[in-house]
Amino acid sequence: MFKVPPVPASRLPALLRAMPKAELHIHIEGSLEPELIFALAQRNGVPLPYASVEELRRAYAFTNLQSFLDIYYAGASVLLHEQDFYDMARAYLARAVADHVAHAEIFFDPQTHTARGVPIETVINGLHRACEDARTELGISATLILCFLRHLSEESAFETLEQAQPLLDKIVGVGLDSSEVGHPPEKFARVFARCRELGLHLVAHAGEEGPPAYIWSALDVLKVERIDHGVQAVHDALLMQRLAQDRIALTVCPLSNQKLQVFPNLADHNLGKLLDAGLAATVNSDDPAYFGGYINENFTQVFAATGLTARNAYQLAWNSFEASFASSADKRNWEHQLKEVFERCYEHDD
Ligand code: ADE
Ligand code: ZN
């Protein structure tokens, strides 16, 4: 890998913002800004229990994952038509381009919508069309990952997979999200085995609030290729070795961890520890509309709070491309662009 010389601290935020990156952990329903929630509520005649955008924003004071999920699922209730899903994804993709995201792998939660009577094809077709249009109109590469809600049953996950079956060419993989503690990965062993047979990529949230044991079972039972969050891995030395040796990427979300009180003080975040242990960590926004920032805000705030360096920045961006489910040719191309941005940064040295 490119040997990264030091960069003065004053120049680091600009470099973090300008470097090309992939975003591998973004829930599209978590990109729904309060303004868009209100606009869609009005367009669709959906009543909201908040009088204004400001009142809704004031409700974003979370104490843990569940306190967030309750509000997040309520926010998604304004999404009814294909155009709503399109508009939501298009807004995210435009925002991602501004943050120099070259490639995004976007999570969506079909059960949140099918439970309200919205057909799964409405969800997938709207999101997929937004990804296709963004590729040609905005120059960003974007793919979709269908997430099963782990607080629901195995049967519901299987039913969702069956509904999605005719649309599988529009998604690259499946994930597992929602309330973690009390819903271990094993609950979905058979669903993930079936998805594997179907040739889908596999990821799962594990070790966000839950114990290292959930990360072990996501790897060994579900056979996932990446772990979403995974920050609790530091409590298990053997697990850290396994993650490093197998180059299992962790999609870390610093501002989410701060807002959901995993690390109430961003200065205590363990991203640096994960990198120092040789893990393939990446930086992502999770639910940017709820946690106070898109991907560049996550980079700049965690770097400022924990004193990470330009070398760490290069490693994180490189990891994000390497851990993506994009083609090898695309990965090499983005990694080349990353190196060029860093080289240009040194050309301007005084
Ligand atoms: N769904 C949206 N954001 C999530 C998170 N941080 N953890 C689990 N499920 C989620
Ligand atoms: Zn998440």
Coordinates of C-alpha atoms and ligand atoms in Angstrom, one line a residue:
M1 CA 0.0 0.0 0.0
F2 CA 1.0 3.6 -0.6
K3 CA 3.3 5.0 2.2
V4 CA 1.4 8.0 3.6
P5 CA 3.6 10.8 4.9
P6 CA 2.3 12.9 7.8
V7 CA -0.2 15.7 7.1
P8 CA -0.4 18.8 9.3
A9 CA -3.5 18.6 11.6
S10 CA -4.9 21.7 10.1
R11 CA -5.1 20.1 6.6
L12 CA -6.5 16.8 7.7
P13 CA -10.2 17.7 7.7
A14 CA -10.1 18.9 4.1
L15 CA -8.3 15.7 3.1
L16 CA -10.9 13.6 4.9
R17 CA -13.6 15.4 3.0
A18 CA -12.0 15.2 -0.4
M19 CA -10.8 11.6 -0.4
P20 CA -12.9 9.2 -2.3
K21 CA -14.6 6.6 -0.1
A22 CA -17.2 3.8 -0.1
E23 CA -20.1 3.8 2.3
L24 CA -21.0 0.3 3.4
H25 CA -23.3 0.9 6.3
I26 CA -26.2 3.3 5.6
H27 CA -29.9 2.5 6.3
I28 CA -31.8 4.3 3.6
E29 CA -34.7 4.9 6.0
G30 CA -32.2 6.5 8.3
S31 CA -31.4 9.1 5.7
L32 CA -34.9 10.4 5.8
E33 CA -34.5 14.0 6.9
P34 CA -37.3 15.6 9.1
E35 CA -38.1 18.0 6.2
L36 CA -38.6 15.1 3.8
I37 CA -40.7 13.2 6.4
F38 CA -43.0 16.2 6.7
A39 CA -43.2 16.7 2.9
L40 CA -44.0 13.0 2.3
A41 CA -46.6 13.0 5.2
Q42 CA -48.3 15.9 3.5
R43 CA -48.1 14.4 0.0
N44 CA -49.5 11.0 1.2
G45 CA -52.0 12.3 3.9
V46 CA -50.2 10.5 6.6
P47 CA -50.8 12.0 10.1
L48 CA -47.6 12.6 12.2
P49 CA -47.6 12.8 16.0
Y50 CA -45.3 15.9 15.8
A51 CA -46.5 19.4 15.0
S52 CA -43.4 20.6 13.2
V53 CA -39.9 19.7 11.9
E54 CA -38.4 21.3 15.0
E55 CA -40.6 19.3 17.3
L56 CA -39.6 16.1 15.5
R57 CA -35.9 17.0 15.7
R58 CA -36.3 17.7 19.4
A59 CA -37.5 14.0 19.9
Y60 CA -34.1 12.8 18.6
A61 CA -32.6 12.4 22.1
F62 CA -31.7 8.7 22.3
T63 CA -30.6 6.7 25.3
N64 CA -29.9 3.4 23.5
L65 CA -30.6 1.5 20.3
Q66 CA -34.2 0.7 21.1
S67 CA -35.1 4.3 21.9
F68 CA -33.9 5.3 18.4
L69 CA -35.5 2.4 16.6
D70 CA -39.0 3.4 18.0
I71 CA -38.7 6.8 16.3
Y72 CA -37.0 5.5 13.2
Y73 CA -39.8 3.1 12.4
A74 CA -42.4 5.8 13.0
G75 CA -40.6 8.1 10.6
A76 CA -40.7 5.4 7.9
S77 CA -44.5 5.3 8.0
V78 CA -44.7 8.2 5.5
L79 CA -43.3 6.0 2.7
L80 CA -46.1 4.6 0.6
H81 CA -45.4 4.8 -3.1
E82 CA -42.5 3.9 -5.4
Q83 CA -41.7 7.6 -5.9
D84 CA -41.3 8.1 -2.2
F85 CA -38.6 5.4 -2.0
Y86 CA -37.0 6.9 -5.1
D87 CA -37.0 10.4 -3.7
M88 CA -35.5 9.2 -0.4
A89 CA -32.7 7.3 -2.1
R90 CA -32.1 10.1 -4.6
A91 CA -31.7 12.6 -1.8
Y92 CA -29.2 10.4 0.0
L93 CA -27.2 9.7 -3.1
A94 CA -26.9 13.4 -4.0
R95 CA -25.7 14.0 -0.4
A96 CA -23.2 11.1 -0.7
V97 CA -21.7 12.5 -3.9
A98 CA -21.1 15.8 -2.1
D99 CA -19.0 13.8 0.5
H100 CA -17.0 12.1 -2.3
V101 CA -18.6 8.8 -1.9
A102 CA -17.7 6.8 -5.0
H103 CA -19.7 3.7 -4.1
A104 CA -22.6 3.0 -1.6
E105 CA -24.0 -0.3 -0.5
I106 CA -27.4 0.7 0.8
F107 CA -29.4 -1.2 3.5
F108 CA -33.2 -1.2 3.4
D109 CA -35.8 -2.8 5.7
P110 CA -38.6 -4.3 3.6
Q111 CA -40.5 -5.6 6.6
T112 CA -41.0 -2.1 7.9
H113 CA -43.0 -1.4 4.8
T114 CA -44.6 -4.7 3.9
A115 CA -46.1 -4.8 7.5
R116 CA -48.0 -1.6 6.5
G117 CA -49.3 -3.1 3.3
V118 CA -46.7 -1.6 0.9
P119 CA -45.7 -4.3 -1.6
I120 CA -42.0 -5.2 -1.6
E121 CA -41.7 -4.4 -5.3
T122 CA -42.8 -0.8 -4.6
V123 CA -39.8 -0.6 -2.2
I124 CA -37.2 -2.3 -4.3
N125 CA -38.2 -0.8 -7.6
G126 CA -38.1 2.7 -6.2
L127 CA -34.8 2.3 -4.5
H128 CA -33.3 0.5 -7.5
R129 CA -34.4 3.1 -10.0
A130 CA -32.8 5.8 -7.8
C131 CA -29.5 3.8 -7.8
E132 CA -29.6 3.4 -11.6
D133 CA -30.4 7.1 -12.3
A134 CA -27.7 8.2 -9.8
R135 CA -25.1 6.1 -11.6
T136 CA -25.8 7.9 -14.9
E137 CA -26.7 11.4 -13.6
L138 CA -24.5 11.8 -10.5
G139 CA -21.6 9.4 -11.3
I140 CA -22.0 7.4 -8.1
S141 CA -22.1 3.6 -8.0
A142 CA -24.8 2.2 -5.7
T143 CA -26.2 -1.2 -4.8
L144 CA -28.8 -2.5 -2.4
I145 CA -28.7 -4.9 0.6
L146 CA -32.0 -6.2 2.0
C147 CA -32.0 -6.4 5.8
F148 CA -34.1 -8.7 7.8
L149 CA -35.4 -7.3 11.1
R150 CA -34.1 -9.5 13.8
H151 CA -36.8 -8.7 16.3
L152 CA -39.3 -10.4 14.0
S153 CA -39.5 -14.2 13.5
E154 CA -37.5 -16.5 11.2
E155 CA -40.8 -17.2 9.5
S156 CA -41.3 -13.5 8.7
A157 CA -37.7 -13.4 7.3
F158 CA -38.4 -16.4 5.1
E159 CA -41.6 -14.8 3.9
T160 CA -39.7 -11.7 3.0
L161 CA -37.1 -13.6 1.1
E162 CA -39.9 -15.3 -0.9
Q163 CA -41.5 -12.0 -1.7
A164 CA -38.1 -10.7 -2.9
Q165 CA -37.3 -13.7 -5.0
P166 CA -38.4 -12.2 -8.3
L167 CA -36.4 -9.1 -7.6
L168 CA -33.1 -10.6 -6.5
D169 CA -31.2 -9.2 -9.5
K170 CA -31.8 -5.8 -8.0
I171 CA -30.0 -6.5 -4.7
V172 CA -26.4 -7.7 -4.0
G173 CA -26.9 -9.2 -0.6
V174 CA -28.7 -9.5 2.7
G175 CA -28.1 -8.1 6.2
L176 CA -29.5 -8.3 9.7
D177 CA -30.5 -5.3 11.7
S178 CA -32.9 -3.9 14.4
S179 CA -32.9 -4.7 18.1
E180 CA -29.8 -6.7 18.8
V181 CA -29.7 -7.9 22.4
G182 CA -32.0 -11.0 22.8
H183 CA -32.0 -11.7 19.1
P184 CA -28.7 -13.5 18.4
P185 CA -27.7 -14.3 14.8
E186 CA -28.4 -18.1 15.3
K187 CA -32.1 -17.2 15.1
F188 CA -31.6 -16.6 11.3
A189 CA -29.2 -19.5 10.5
R190 CA -31.5 -21.2 8.1
V191 CA -32.5 -18.0 6.3
F192 CA -28.9 -17.0 5.8
A193 CA -28.0 -20.5 4.6
R194 CA -30.7 -20.2 1.9
C195 CA -29.5 -16.7 0.9
R196 CA -26.0 -18.1 0.6
E197 CA -27.3 -20.8 -1.7
L198 CA -29.0 -18.1 -3.8
G199 CA -25.6 -16.5 -4.3
L200 CA -26.3 -13.4 -2.2
H201 CA -23.6 -11.6 -0.2
L202 CA -24.1 -11.8 3.5
V203 CA -23.5 -9.2 6.3
A204 CA -25.0 -8.7 9.8
H205 CA -25.1 -6.2 12.6
A206 CA -23.3 -7.7 15.5
G207 CA -21.4 -6.3 18.5
E208 CA -23.1 -2.9 18.4
E209 CA -24.7 -3.3 21.9
G210 CA -24.5 -7.1 21.9
P211 CA -21.7 -9.3 23.1
P212 CA -18.7 -10.7 21.2
A213 CA -20.5 -14.0 21.1
Y214 CA -22.9 -12.5 18.6
I215 CA -20.0 -11.6 16.3
W216 CA -18.6 -15.2 16.6
S217 CA -22.0 -16.6 15.6
A218 CA -22.5 -14.1 12.8
L219 CA -19.2 -15.4 11.4
D220 CA -19.5 -19.1 12.1
V221 CA -23.2 -19.7 11.9
L222 CA -24.4 -17.1 9.4
K223 CA -21.1 -17.1 7.6
V224 CA -21.2 -13.3 6.9
E225 CA -18.5 -11.5 5.0
R226 CA -18.6 -8.3 6.9
I227 CA -19.7 -7.3 10.4
D228 CA -21.8 -4.1 10.8
H229 CA -20.5 -2.2 13.9
G230 CA -18.5 -4.9 15.7
V231 CA -17.0 -2.4 18.2
Q232 CA -17.6 -4.9 21.1
A233 CA -15.0 -7.2 19.6
V234 CA -12.3 -5.4 21.6
H235 CA -13.5 -7.4 24.7
D236 CA -12.4 -10.7 23.1
A237 CA -8.7 -11.0 22.2
L238 CA -9.2 -14.3 20.2
L239 CA -12.0 -12.7 18.2
M240 CA -9.8 -9.7 17.4
Q241 CA -7.2 -12.1 16.1
R242 CA -9.8 -13.9 14.0
L243 CA -11.1 -10.7 12.5
A244 CA -7.6 -9.5 11.7
Q245 CA -6.4 -12.8 10.2
D246 CA -9.5 -13.2 8.0
R247 CA -9.6 -9.6 7.0
I248 CA -13.3 -9.4 8.0
A249 CA -14.3 -5.7 7.6
L250 CA -16.1 -3.9 10.4
T251 CA -18.5 -1.1 9.2
V252 CA -18.0 1.3 12.1
C253 CA -20.4 4.2 12.7
P254 CA -18.8 6.7 15.1
L255 CA -21.6 9.3 15.4
S256 CA -24.3 6.5 15.8
N257 CA -22.2 5.0 18.6
Q258 CA -22.0 8.3 20.3
K259 CA -25.7 9.2 19.9
L260 CA -26.9 5.7 21.0
Q261 CA -24.6 5.9 24.1
V262 CA -22.3 3.0 23.0
F263 CA -19.4 5.6 23.4
P264 CA -21.2 8.6 24.9
N265 CA -17.9 10.5 24.5
L266 CA -16.5 10.3 21.0
A267 CA -13.0 10.7 22.4
D268 CA -13.4 7.2 23.9
H269 CA -14.3 5.6 20.6
N270 CA -12.2 2.5 19.9
L271 CA -11.8 3.0 16.1
G272 CA -8.0 3.6 16.6
K273 CA -7.7 0.5 18.6
L274 CA -9.4 -1.6 15.9
L275 CA -7.0 -0.2 13.3
D276 CA -3.9 -0.7 15.5
A277 CA -4.9 -4.3 15.9
G278 CA -4.9 -4.7 12.1
L279 CA -8.6 -4.9 11.6
A280 CA -10.2 -3.8 8.3
A281 CA -12.3 -1.1 9.9
T282 CA -14.3 1.4 7.8
V283 CA -16.2 4.6 8.7
N284 CA -19.9 5.0 7.9
S285 CA -22.9 7.1 8.8
D286 CA -25.6 4.4 9.8
D287 CA -28.6 6.7 10.0
P288 CA -27.3 10.2 9.1
A289 CA -30.6 12.1 9.4
Y290 CA -30.9 10.9 13.1
F291 CA -27.3 11.0 14.3
G292 CA -26.2 14.4 13.3
G293 CA -24.1 13.8 10.2
Y294 CA -23.3 12.1 6.9
I295 CA -20.1 10.2 6.3
N296 CA -17.7 13.1 6.1
E297 CA -19.0 14.4 9.4
N298 CA -18.3 11.0 10.9
F299 CA -14.8 11.1 9.6
T300 CA -14.0 14.7 10.7
Q301 CA -15.6 14.4 14.1
V302 CA -14.0 11.0 15.1
F303 CA -10.6 12.1 13.8
A304 CA -10.8 15.4 15.7
A305 CA -11.9 13.6 18.9
T306 CA -9.4 10.7 18.9
G307 CA -6.4 12.1 17.1
L308 CA -6.3 9.7 14.2
T309 CA -3.8 10.5 11.4
A310 CA -3.6 10.8 7.6
R311 CA -2.3 7.3 7.5
N312 CA -5.4 6.1 9.3
A313 CA -7.5 8.1 6.8
Y314 CA -5.9 6.4 3.9
Q315 CA -6.3 3.0 5.5
L316 CA -10.0 3.5 6.3
A317 CA -10.8 4.7 2.7
W318 CA -8.8 1.9 1.2
N319 CA -10.5 -0.6 3.5
S320 CA -13.9 0.7 2.4
F321 CA -13.2 -0.1 -1.3
E322 CA -11.5 -3.4 -0.5
A323 CA -14.4 -4.6 1.7
S324 CA -17.1 -3.6 -0.8
F325 CA -19.0 -6.1 -3.1
A326 CA -17.9 -4.2 -6.2
S327 CA -15.9 -5.7 -9.0
S328 CA -12.1 -6.0 -8.7
A329 CA -11.7 -3.5 -11.6
D330 CA -13.9 -0.9 -9.8
K331 CA -11.9 -1.4 -6.6
R332 CA -8.5 -0.9 -8.3
N333 CA -9.9 2.2 -10.1
W334 CA -11.2 3.8 -6.8
E335 CA -8.0 2.9 -4.9
H336 CA -6.0 4.6 -7.7
Q337 CA -8.1 7.7 -7.4
L338 CA -7.6 7.6 -3.6
K339 CA -3.8 7.5 -4.0
E340 CA -4.0 10.4 -6.4
V341 CA -5.9 12.6 -4.0
F342 CA -3.3 11.9 -1.3
E343 CA -0.4 12.5 -3.7
R344 CA -1.9 15.9 -4.8
C345 CA -2.2 16.8 -1.1
Y346 CA 1.6 16.5 -0.7
E347 CA 2.3 18.5 -3.9
H348 CA 0.8 21.5 -2.2
D349 CA 3.2 21.2 0.7
D350 CA 4.8 24.6 1.6
Ligands
ADE1 N1 -31.5 0.0 12.0 C1 -31.1 1.2 11.6 N2 -30.1 1.6 12.3 C2 -29.7 0.5 13.1 C3 -28.7 0.3 14.0 N3 -27.7 1.2 14.3 N4 -28.6 -0.9 14.6 C4 -29.5 -1.8 14.4 N5 -30.5 -1.7 13.5 C5 -30.6 -0.5 12.9
ZN2 ZN -26.9 0.0 11.2

